[in-house]
mmCIF file of C-alpha atoms in Angstrom:
data_model
loop_
_atom_site.group_PDB
_atom_site.id
_atom_site.type_symbol
_atom_site.label_atom_id
_atom_site.label_comp_id
_atom_site.label_asym_id
_atom_site.label_seq_id
_atom_site.Cartn_x
_atom_site.Cartn_y
_atom_site.Cartn_z
ATOM 1 C CA MET A 493 21.257 6.277 -15.830
ATOM 2 C CA SER A 494 17.278 5.675 -16.972
ATOM 3 C CA ARG A 495 14.317 5.728 -14.612
ATOM 4 C CA ILE A 496 12.734 2.641 -15.703
ATOM 5 C CA VAL A 497 9.253 1.174 -14.275
ATOM 6 C CA ILE A 498 8.733 -2.422 -14.360
ATOM 7 C CA ALA A 499 5.752 -4.098 -14.833
ATOM 8 C CA LEU A 500 6.072 -7.877 -13.155
ATOM 9 C CA GLY A 501 3.605 -10.560 -14.157
ATOM 10 C CA GLY A 502 1.786 -12.060 -10.801
ATOM 11 C CA ASN A 503 2.470 -15.225 -12.397
ATOM 12 C CA ALA A 504 6.224 -14.378 -12.432
ATOM 13 C CA LEU A 505 5.772 -15.283 -8.617
ATOM 14 C CA GLN A 506 4.918 -18.664 -9.104
ATOM 15 C CA LYS A 507 6.841 -21.507 -10.557
ATOM 16 C CA ASP A 508 5.124 -24.938 -11.692
ATOM 17 C CA GLY A 509 1.842 -23.913 -10.117
ATOM 18 C CA GLU A 510 2.965 -23.732 -6.692
ATOM 19 C CA THR A 511 1.123 -21.413 -4.606
ATOM 20 C CA SER A 512 2.245 -21.419 -1.195
ATOM 21 C CA ALA A 513 3.709 -18.571 0.269
ATOM 22 C CA GLU A 514 7.196 -20.246 0.779
ATOM 23 C CA SER A 515 7.311 -21.235 -3.004
ATOM 24 C CA GLN A 516 6.754 -17.640 -3.907
ATOM 25 C CA LYS A 517 8.940 -16.105 -1.871
ATOM 26 C CA LEU A 518 11.626 -18.209 -3.236
ATOM 27 C CA VAL A 519 10.747 -17.206 -6.780
ATOM 28 C CA ALA A 520 10.651 -13.216 -5.373
ATOM 29 C CA ILE A 521 14.456 -14.235 -4.382
ATOM 30 C CA GLU A 522 15.164 -15.055 -7.985
ATOM 31 C CA THR A 523 13.217 -12.185 -9.502
ATOM 32 C CA ALA A 524 15.211 -9.882 -6.912
ATOM 33 C CA ARG A 525 18.630 -11.264 -8.167
ATOM 34 C CA GLN A 526 17.686 -10.405 -11.599
ATOM 35 C CA LEU A 527 16.267 -6.982 -11.215
ATOM 36 C CA VAL A 528 19.527 -6.151 -8.793
ATOM 37 C CA GLU A 529 21.698 -6.433 -12.191
ATOM 38 C CA LEU A 530 19.522 -3.550 -13.484
ATOM 39 C CA ILE A 531 20.506 -1.482 -10.391
ATOM 40 C CA LYS A 532 24.165 -2.250 -10.922
ATOM 41 C CA ASP A 533 23.899 -1.085 -14.126
ATOM 42 C CA GLY A 534 23.003 2.258 -12.795
ATOM 43 C CA HIS A 535 19.177 2.650 -13.412
ATOM 44 C CA GLU A 536 16.515 3.658 -10.976
ATOM 45 C CA LEU A 537 13.704 1.354 -10.542
ATOM 46 C CA VAL A 538 10.113 1.537 -9.948
ATOM 47 C CA ILE A 539 8.020 -1.806 -9.830
ATOM 48 C CA ALA A 540 4.765 -2.599 -10.683
ATOM 49 C CA HIS A 541 3.393 -6.270 -10.128
ATOM 50 C CA GLY A 542 0.161 -8.323 -11.049
ATOM 51 C CA ASN A 543 -1.852 -10.457 -8.834
ATOM 52 C CA GLY A 544 -4.223 -12.454 -10.790
ATOM 53 C CA PRO A 545 -3.444 -15.607 -9.256
ATOM 54 C CA GLN A 546 -2.856 -14.267 -5.411
ATOM 55 C CA VAL A 547 -5.825 -11.926 -5.408
ATOM 56 C CA GLY A 548 -7.917 -14.982 -6.470
ATOM 57 C CA ALA A 549 -6.834 -17.273 -4.113
ATOM 58 C CA ILE A 550 -7.507 -14.605 -1.234
ATOM 59 C CA LEU A 551 -10.775 -13.713 -2.604
ATOM 60 C CA LEU A 552 -11.723 -17.687 -2.474
ATOM 61 C CA ASN A 553 -10.374 -18.317 1.143
ATOM 62 C CA GLU A 554 -12.560 -15.075 1.873
ATOM 63 C CA GLU A 555 -15.587 -16.660 0.339
ATOM 64 C CA ASN A 556 -15.059 -19.926 1.632
ATOM 65 C CA GLY A 557 -14.071 -19.229 5.311
ATOM 66 C CA SER A 558 -15.767 -16.100 6.395
ATOM 67 C CA LYS A 559 -19.484 -15.212 6.910
ATOM 68 C CA THR A 560 -18.792 -11.560 5.837
ATOM 69 C CA PRO A 561 -15.854 -11.956 3.259
ATOM 70 C CA ALA A 562 -13.614 -8.666 2.303
ATOM 71 C CA PRO A 563 -14.711 -7.193 -0.945
ATOM 72 C CA LEU A 564 -12.678 -7.463 -4.065
ATOM 73 C CA ASP A 565 -11.066 -4.027 -3.603
ATOM 74 C CA THR A 566 -9.830 -4.975 0.177
ATOM 75 C CA CYS A 567 -8.344 -8.111 -1.359
ATOM 76 C CA VAL A 568 -6.249 -6.216 -4.047
ATOM 77 C CA GLY A 569 -5.110 -4.450 -0.866
ATOM 78 C CA MET A 570 -4.343 -7.663 0.928
ATOM 79 C CA SER A 571 -2.006 -8.875 -2.373
ATOM 80 C CA GLN A 572 -0.341 -5.513 -2.303
ATOM 81 C CA GLY A 573 0.865 -5.913 1.061
ATOM 82 C CA GLU A 574 1.565 -10.085 0.704
ATOM 83 C CA ILE A 575 3.355 -9.287 -2.670
ATOM 84 C CA GLY A 576 5.088 -6.330 -1.831
ATOM 85 C CA TYR A 577 6.472 -8.172 1.311
ATOM 86 C CA TRP A 578 8.329 -10.790 -0.394
ATOM 87 C CA LEU A 579 9.633 -8.549 -3.402
ATOM 88 C CA GLN A 580 11.023 -5.754 -0.927
ATOM 89 C CA GLN A 581 12.329 -8.545 1.471
ATOM 90 C CA ALA A 582 14.327 -10.214 -1.325
ATOM 91 C CA LEU A 583 15.477 -6.921 -3.022
ATOM 92 C CA THR A 584 16.858 -5.490 0.062
ATOM 93 C CA ASN A 585 18.753 -8.908 0.903
ATOM 94 C CA GLU A 586 19.915 -9.160 -2.372
ATOM 95 C CA LEU A 587 21.129 -5.413 -2.472
ATOM 96 C CA ARG A 588 23.051 -5.979 1.139
ATOM 97 C CA LYS A 589 24.730 -9.187 -0.434
ATOM 98 C CA GLN A 590 25.960 -7.012 -3.278
ATOM 99 C CA GLY A 591 27.100 -4.161 -0.859
ATOM 100 C CA ILE A 592 24.479 -1.366 -2.477
ATOM 101 C CA THR A 593 23.041 0.714 -0.268
ATOM 102 C CA LYS A 594 19.540 1.128 -1.334
ATOM 103 C CA THR A 595 16.159 0.089 0.320
ATOM 104 C CA ALA A 596 13.051 -1.528 -1.341
ATOM 105 C CA ALA A 597 9.643 -0.456 0.248
ATOM 106 C CA THR A 598 5.902 -1.034 -0.649
ATOM 107 C CA VAL A 599 3.391 1.810 -1.031
ATOM 108 C CA VAL A 600 -0.073 0.672 -0.639
ATOM 109 C CA THR A 601 -1.589 2.070 -3.776
ATOM 110 C CA GLN A 602 -4.794 3.566 -4.421
ATOM 111 C CA VAL A 603 -5.692 3.898 -8.404
ATOM 112 C CA VAL A 604 -8.301 6.346 -9.194
ATOM 113 C CA VAL A 605 -10.945 5.111 -12.277
ATOM 114 C CA ASP A 606 -14.181 6.447 -13.477
ATOM 115 C CA ALA A 607 -17.185 5.226 -11.641
ATOM 116 C CA SER A 608 -18.613 5.263 -15.481
ATOM 117 C CA ASP A 609 -16.319 3.192 -17.615
ATOM 118 C CA PRO A 610 -17.521 0.933 -19.833
ATOM 119 C CA ALA A 611 -15.505 -1.884 -18.427
ATOM 120 C CA PHE A 612 -18.062 -2.383 -15.325
ATOM 121 C CA ASN A 613 -20.836 -3.612 -17.832
ATOM 122 C CA ASP A 614 -18.492 -6.343 -19.398
ATOM 123 C CA PRO A 615 -16.140 -7.949 -16.846
ATOM 124 C CA SER A 616 -13.046 -9.331 -18.726
ATOM 125 C CA LYS A 617 -10.250 -9.285 -16.428
ATOM 126 C CA PRO A 618 -9.369 -12.977 -15.276
ATOM 127 C CA ILE A 619 -8.241 -13.916 -11.764
ATOM 128 C CA GLY A 620 -7.711 -16.893 -9.532
ATOM 129 C CA PRO A 621 -7.467 -20.541 -10.659
ATOM 130 C CA PHE A 622 -8.444 -22.281 -13.515
ATOM 131 C CA TYR A 623 -11.382 -24.364 -13.584
ATOM 132 C CA PRO A 624 -10.886 -28.087 -15.156
ATOM 133 C CA ASP A 625 -13.595 -27.276 -17.800
ATOM 134 C CA GLU A 626 -16.544 -25.179 -19.043
ATOM 135 C CA ALA A 627 -19.192 -26.783 -16.833
ATOM 136 C CA THR A 628 -17.416 -26.573 -13.833
ATOM 137 C CA ALA A 629 -16.396 -22.854 -14.232
ATOM 138 C CA LYS A 630 -20.248 -22.108 -14.910
ATOM 139 C CA GLU A 631 -21.500 -24.302 -11.891
ATOM 140 C CA ALA A 632 -19.024 -22.351 -9.860
ATOM 141 C CA ALA A 633 -19.999 -18.940 -11.168
ATOM 142 C CA ALA A 634 -23.792 -19.534 -10.972
ATOM 143 C CA GLU A 635 -23.215 -20.659 -6.912
ATOM 144 C CA ARG A 636 -20.949 -17.462 -6.305
ATOM 145 C CA GLN A 637 -22.873 -15.329 -8.601
ATOM 146 C CA PHE A 638 -19.605 -13.899 -10.756
ATOM 147 C CA VAL A 639 -18.895 -14.136 -14.432
ATOM 148 C CA VAL A 640 -16.550 -16.647 -16.145
ATOM 149 C CA LYS A 641 -14.873 -16.809 -19.432
ATOM 150 C CA GLU A 642 -12.636 -18.786 -21.512
ATOM 151 C CA ASP A 643 -8.834 -17.098 -20.913
ATOM 152 C CA ALA A 644 -6.945 -16.833 -24.279
ATOM 153 C CA GLY A 645 -7.061 -20.376 -25.122
ATOM 154 C CA ARG A 646 -5.751 -21.730 -21.580
ATOM 155 C CA GLY A 647 -9.141 -22.682 -19.867
ATOM 156 C CA TRP A 648 -11.921 -20.865 -18.226
ATOM 157 C CA ARG A 649 -11.318 -18.458 -14.993
ATOM 158 C CA ARG A 650 -13.526 -15.834 -13.000
ATOM 159 C CA VAL A 651 -13.425 -12.310 -14.722
ATOM 160 C CA VAL A 652 -14.108 -9.330 -13.217
ATOM 161 C CA ALA A 653 -14.416 -5.810 -14.254
ATOM 162 C CA SER A 654 -11.152 -4.200 -15.476
ATOM 163 C CA PRO A 655 -11.212 -0.056 -15.840
ATOM 164 C CA GLN A 656 -8.636 2.227 -17.111
ATOM 165 C CA PRO A 657 -6.388 3.977 -14.460
ATOM 166 C CA ILE A 658 -6.888 7.753 -14.610
ATOM 167 C CA ASP A 659 -4.463 8.885 -11.330
ATOM 168 C CA ILE A 660 -2.758 7.318 -8.600
ATOM 169 C CA VAL A 661 -3.679 8.981 -5.342
ATOM 170 C CA GLU A 662 -0.062 8.360 -3.776
ATOM 171 C CA LYS A 663 2.051 9.371 -6.781
ATOM 172 C CA ASP A 664 3.824 12.276 -5.154
ATOM 173 C CA ILE A 665 4.799 9.985 -2.016
ATOM 174 C CA ILE A 666 6.111 7.957 -4.774
ATOM 175 C CA LYS A 667 7.863 10.373 -6.685
ATOM 176 C CA GLN A 668 9.483 11.973 -3.263
ATOM 177 C CA ALA A 669 10.778 8.382 -2.376
ATOM 178 C CA ILE A 670 12.124 7.635 -5.862
ATOM 179 C CA ALA A 671 14.012 10.942 -5.476
ATOM 180 C CA ALA A 672 15.535 9.882 -2.061
ATOM 181 C CA GLY A 673 17.257 6.957 -3.554
ATOM 182 C CA ASN A 674 14.841 4.065 -2.696
ATOM 183 C CA ILE A 675 13.378 1.319 -5.103
ATOM 184 C CA ILE A 676 9.574 1.830 -4.701
ATOM 185 C CA ILE A 677 7.129 -1.206 -5.270
ATOM 186 C CA ALA A 678 3.594 0.376 -6.119
ATOM 187 C CA ALA A 679 0.505 0.075 -7.897
ATOM 188 C CA GLY A 680 0.581 -3.745 -6.997
ATOM 189 C CA GLY A 681 -1.961 -5.882 -8.742
ATOM 190 C CA GLY A 682 -2.883 -2.875 -10.834
ATOM 191 C CA GLY A 683 -3.646 -0.839 -7.414
ATOM 192 C CA ILE A 684 -6.689 -0.788 -5.460
ATOM 193 C CA PRO A 685 -9.440 0.592 -7.487
ATOM 194 C CA VAL A 686 -11.143 3.680 -6.240
ATOM 195 C CA THR A 687 -13.831 6.130 -7.534
ATOM 196 C CA GLN A 688 -14.221 9.906 -6.321
ATOM 197 C CA LYS A 689 -17.614 11.336 -4.780
ATOM 198 C CA ASP A 690 -17.852 14.512 -3.728
ATOM 199 C CA ALA A 691 -14.052 14.491 -3.567
ATOM 200 C CA MET A 692 -13.990 11.336 -1.275
ATOM 201 C CA MET A 693 -12.479 8.265 -2.628
ATOM 202 C CA VAL A 694 -14.700 5.039 -2.290
ATOM 203 C CA GLY A 695 -13.105 1.416 -3.017
ATOM 204 C CA THR A 696 -14.756 -0.411 -5.885
ATOM 205 C CA GLU A 697 -15.203 -4.023 -7.278
ATOM 206 C CA ALA A 698 -12.853 -4.264 -9.895
ATOM 207 C CA VAL A 699 -9.111 -5.184 -10.978
ATOM 208 C CA ILE A 700 -7.313 -2.880 -13.121
ATOM 209 C CA ASP A 701 -4.745 -4.317 -15.471
ATOM 210 C CA LYS A 702 -1.163 -4.198 -14.256
ATOM 211 C CA ASP A 703 0.241 -3.200 -17.614
ATOM 212 C CA PHE A 704 -2.009 -0.044 -17.902
ATOM 213 C CA ALA A 705 -1.476 0.741 -14.116
ATOM 214 C CA ALA A 706 2.282 0.342 -14.532
ATOM 215 C CA GLU A 707 1.866 2.834 -17.907
ATOM 216 C CA LYS A 708 0.172 5.118 -15.810
ATOM 217 C CA LEU A 709 2.660 5.025 -13.022
ATOM 218 C CA ALA A 710 5.505 5.533 -15.528
ATOM 219 C CA GLU A 711 3.694 8.639 -16.806
ATOM 220 C CA LEU A 712 3.381 9.978 -13.413
ATOM 221 C CA VAL A 713 6.980 9.292 -12.070
ATOM 222 C CA GLU A 714 8.371 10.551 -15.672
ATOM 223 C CA ALA A 715 10.116 7.357 -16.379
ATOM 224 C CA ASP A 716 12.149 6.850 -19.331
ATOM 225 C CA VAL A 717 11.212 3.047 -19.985
ATOM 226 C CA LEU A 718 8.428 1.063 -19.430
ATOM 227 C CA LEU A 719 9.861 -2.779 -19.085
ATOM 228 C CA ILE A 720 7.026 -5.227 -19.121
ATOM 229 C CA LEU A 721 8.301 -8.562 -18.044
ATOM 230 C CA THR A 722 6.288 -11.545 -19.268
ATOM 231 C CA ALA A 723 6.833 -15.374 -19.798
ATOM 232 C CA VAL A 724 8.304 -14.747 -23.130
ATOM 233 C CA ASP A 725 11.567 -13.414 -24.563
ATOM 234 C CA ASP A 726 9.915 -11.050 -27.078
ATOM 235 C CA ILE A 727 6.623 -10.565 -28.710
ATOM 236 C CA SER A 728 5.422 -12.486 -31.880
ATOM 237 C CA VAL A 729 2.986 -11.974 -34.905
ATOM 238 C CA ASN A 730 1.205 -15.190 -35.985
ATOM 239 C CA TYR A 731 1.979 -16.901 -33.044
ATOM 240 C CA ARG A 732 2.215 -20.531 -32.728
ATOM 241 C CA THR A 733 1.694 -20.769 -36.383
ATOM 242 C CA PRO A 734 4.484 -21.777 -39.411
ATOM 243 C CA GLU A 735 4.795 -17.907 -40.002
ATOM 244 C CA GLU A 736 5.462 -17.078 -36.532
ATOM 245 C CA GLN A 737 7.919 -13.910 -36.537
ATOM 246 C CA SER A 738 9.691 -12.151 -33.326
ATOM 247 C CA LEU A 739 9.574 -8.423 -33.311
ATOM 248 C CA ALA A 740 12.703 -6.592 -32.119
ATOM 249 C CA THR A 741 12.528 -3.007 -32.803
ATOM 250 C CA VAL A 742 8.949 -1.635 -33.723
ATOM 251 C CA THR A 743 7.280 1.629 -34.212
ATOM 252 C CA ILE A 744 4.377 2.525 -32.871
ATOM 253 C CA GLU A 745 2.325 2.572 -35.973
ATOM 254 C CA GLU A 746 3.909 -0.928 -36.871
ATOM 255 C CA MET A 747 2.577 -2.350 -33.352
ATOM 256 C CA GLN A 748 -0.572 -0.532 -33.820
ATOM 257 C CA ALA A 749 -1.040 -2.339 -37.200
ATOM 258 C CA TYR A 750 -0.842 -5.514 -35.749
ATOM 259 C CA VAL A 751 -3.314 -4.854 -32.864
ATOM 260 C CA ASP A 752 -5.628 -3.883 -35.733
ATOM 261 C CA GLN A 753 -5.125 -7.076 -37.088
ATOM 262 C CA GLY A 754 -6.072 -9.044 -33.942
ATOM 263 C CA GLN A 755 -2.408 -10.243 -33.418
ATOM 264 C CA PHE A 756 -2.730 -10.423 -29.781
ATOM 265 C CA ALA A 757 -4.902 -12.303 -27.515
ATOM 266 C CA PRO A 758 -6.944 -10.189 -25.124
ATOM 267 C CA GLY A 759 -6.237 -11.004 -21.421
ATOM 268 C CA SER A 760 -2.753 -12.040 -22.329
ATOM 269 C CA MET A 761 -0.387 -10.110 -24.839
ATOM 270 C CA LEU A 762 -2.996 -7.449 -25.953
ATOM 271 C CA PRO A 763 -2.942 -5.414 -22.935
ATOM 272 C CA LYS A 764 0.940 -5.664 -22.696
ATOM 273 C CA VAL A 765 0.912 -4.212 -26.187
ATOM 274 C CA GLN A 766 -1.590 -1.620 -25.632
ATOM 275 C CA ALA A 767 0.540 -0.268 -22.580
ATOM 276 C CA ALA A 768 3.642 -0.273 -24.569
ATOM 277 C CA VAL A 769 2.295 1.725 -27.318
ATOM 278 C CA ARG A 770 0.540 4.085 -24.924
ATOM 279 C CA PHE A 771 3.391 4.895 -23.088
ATOM 280 C CA ALA A 772 6.169 5.034 -26.463
ATOM 281 C CA SER A 773 3.543 7.435 -27.810
ATOM 282 C CA LYS A 774 3.864 10.101 -24.816
ATOM 283 C CA GLY A 775 6.449 11.758 -26.290
ATOM 284 C CA LYS A 776 10.098 11.527 -27.756
ATOM 285 C CA GLY A 777 13.182 9.204 -25.552
ATOM 286 C CA HIS A 778 9.828 7.201 -24.161
ATOM 287 C CA GLU A 779 10.643 3.692 -24.857
ATOM 288 C CA ALA A 780 8.851 0.134 -23.961
ATOM 289 C CA ILE A 781 10.461 -3.126 -23.803
ATOM 290 C CA VAL A 782 8.633 -6.209 -23.525
ATOM 291 C CA THR A 783 10.652 -9.298 -22.277
ATOM 292 C CA SER A 784 11.228 -12.048 -19.916
ATOM 293 C CA PRO A 785 12.796 -11.632 -16.266
ATOM 294 C CA GLN A 786 15.970 -13.514 -17.397
ATOM 295 C CA LYS A 787 16.676 -10.971 -20.445
ATOM 296 C CA ALA A 788 15.865 -7.984 -18.637
ATOM 297 C CA ALA A 789 19.429 -6.739 -18.340
ATOM 298 C CA ALA A 790 20.287 -7.891 -21.815
ATOM 299 C CA ALA A 791 17.273 -6.017 -23.062
ATOM 300 C CA LEU A 792 18.239 -2.645 -21.526
ATOM 301 C CA ARG A 793 21.849 -3.146 -22.929
ATOM 302 C CA GLY A 794 21.088 -3.921 -26.451
ATOM 303 C CA PRO A 795 18.919 -5.536 -29.019
ATOM 304 C CA VAL A 796 17.126 -8.399 -27.094
ATOM 305 C CA GLY A 797 13.389 -8.421 -26.336
ATOM 306 C CA THR A 798 10.904 -6.168 -28.186
ATOM 307 C CA HIS A 799 11.159 -2.677 -28.300
ATOM 308 C CA ILE A 800 8.851 -0.138 -29.020
ATOM 309 C CA LYS A 801 9.831 3.408 -29.900
ATOM 310 C CA GLY A 802 8.082 6.655 -31.249
#
């Protein structure tokens, strides 16, 4: 049996751009079916998830509909509750259908970051919807006083600071819940970013990358595997060129060399690769796998997806 931390992309809860709660709940049900296959194989699961589309929508609604809109850290907390609810209900229902006596629960999670992290001076994490073109994006940025950037060749989006996670406040509660046999959803949306001042926690305007948060979570709960689920079955180099090559089993050194070559797009595959390398580097027996939700069970059983090992 392996203890697995799963990093599930926020976009994995949406299909064909549908953003209603009901449509996202339906996708969560399909995701739950795939994850329960891992439980049937005997694995312990801890689930982290992204929230880029969801927190962007929450923040936009706050800004458009309130004279005192909630700050970004509070919006991250809202998205944790929203997505956590969809996932824990879908997982619990699927477990009951399969006759498995486990319960899924969400821990609203605060993640500690350094107030002096240089990321606060260079916003880079995309959130919210894509704008139709650069001019529209920059007009919205000027009106709402935020920053926009082009997102990995996909279009223009708002970007916010994305500091590195240092610690998870609720780590002991999460570990106790796992030990009791529960399936825990934690560090949702990368966790609510907090800084510490005079031993007190203070929320901060940022979004932590969910892959880095999942990696930190995997360290703290002593996971065997970090399983990063994304839109593709494996990682490729020379992506979308005639020389494109899928990667199967790769060493830390080989993957780092690809990073140094600039093979992976910032804000897209790069943080996944960096988180995978970071986890695999933590010691013998640590393995990171990158694949799609549909291939998750197969990737844990054999040579499917991209496996990064020390």
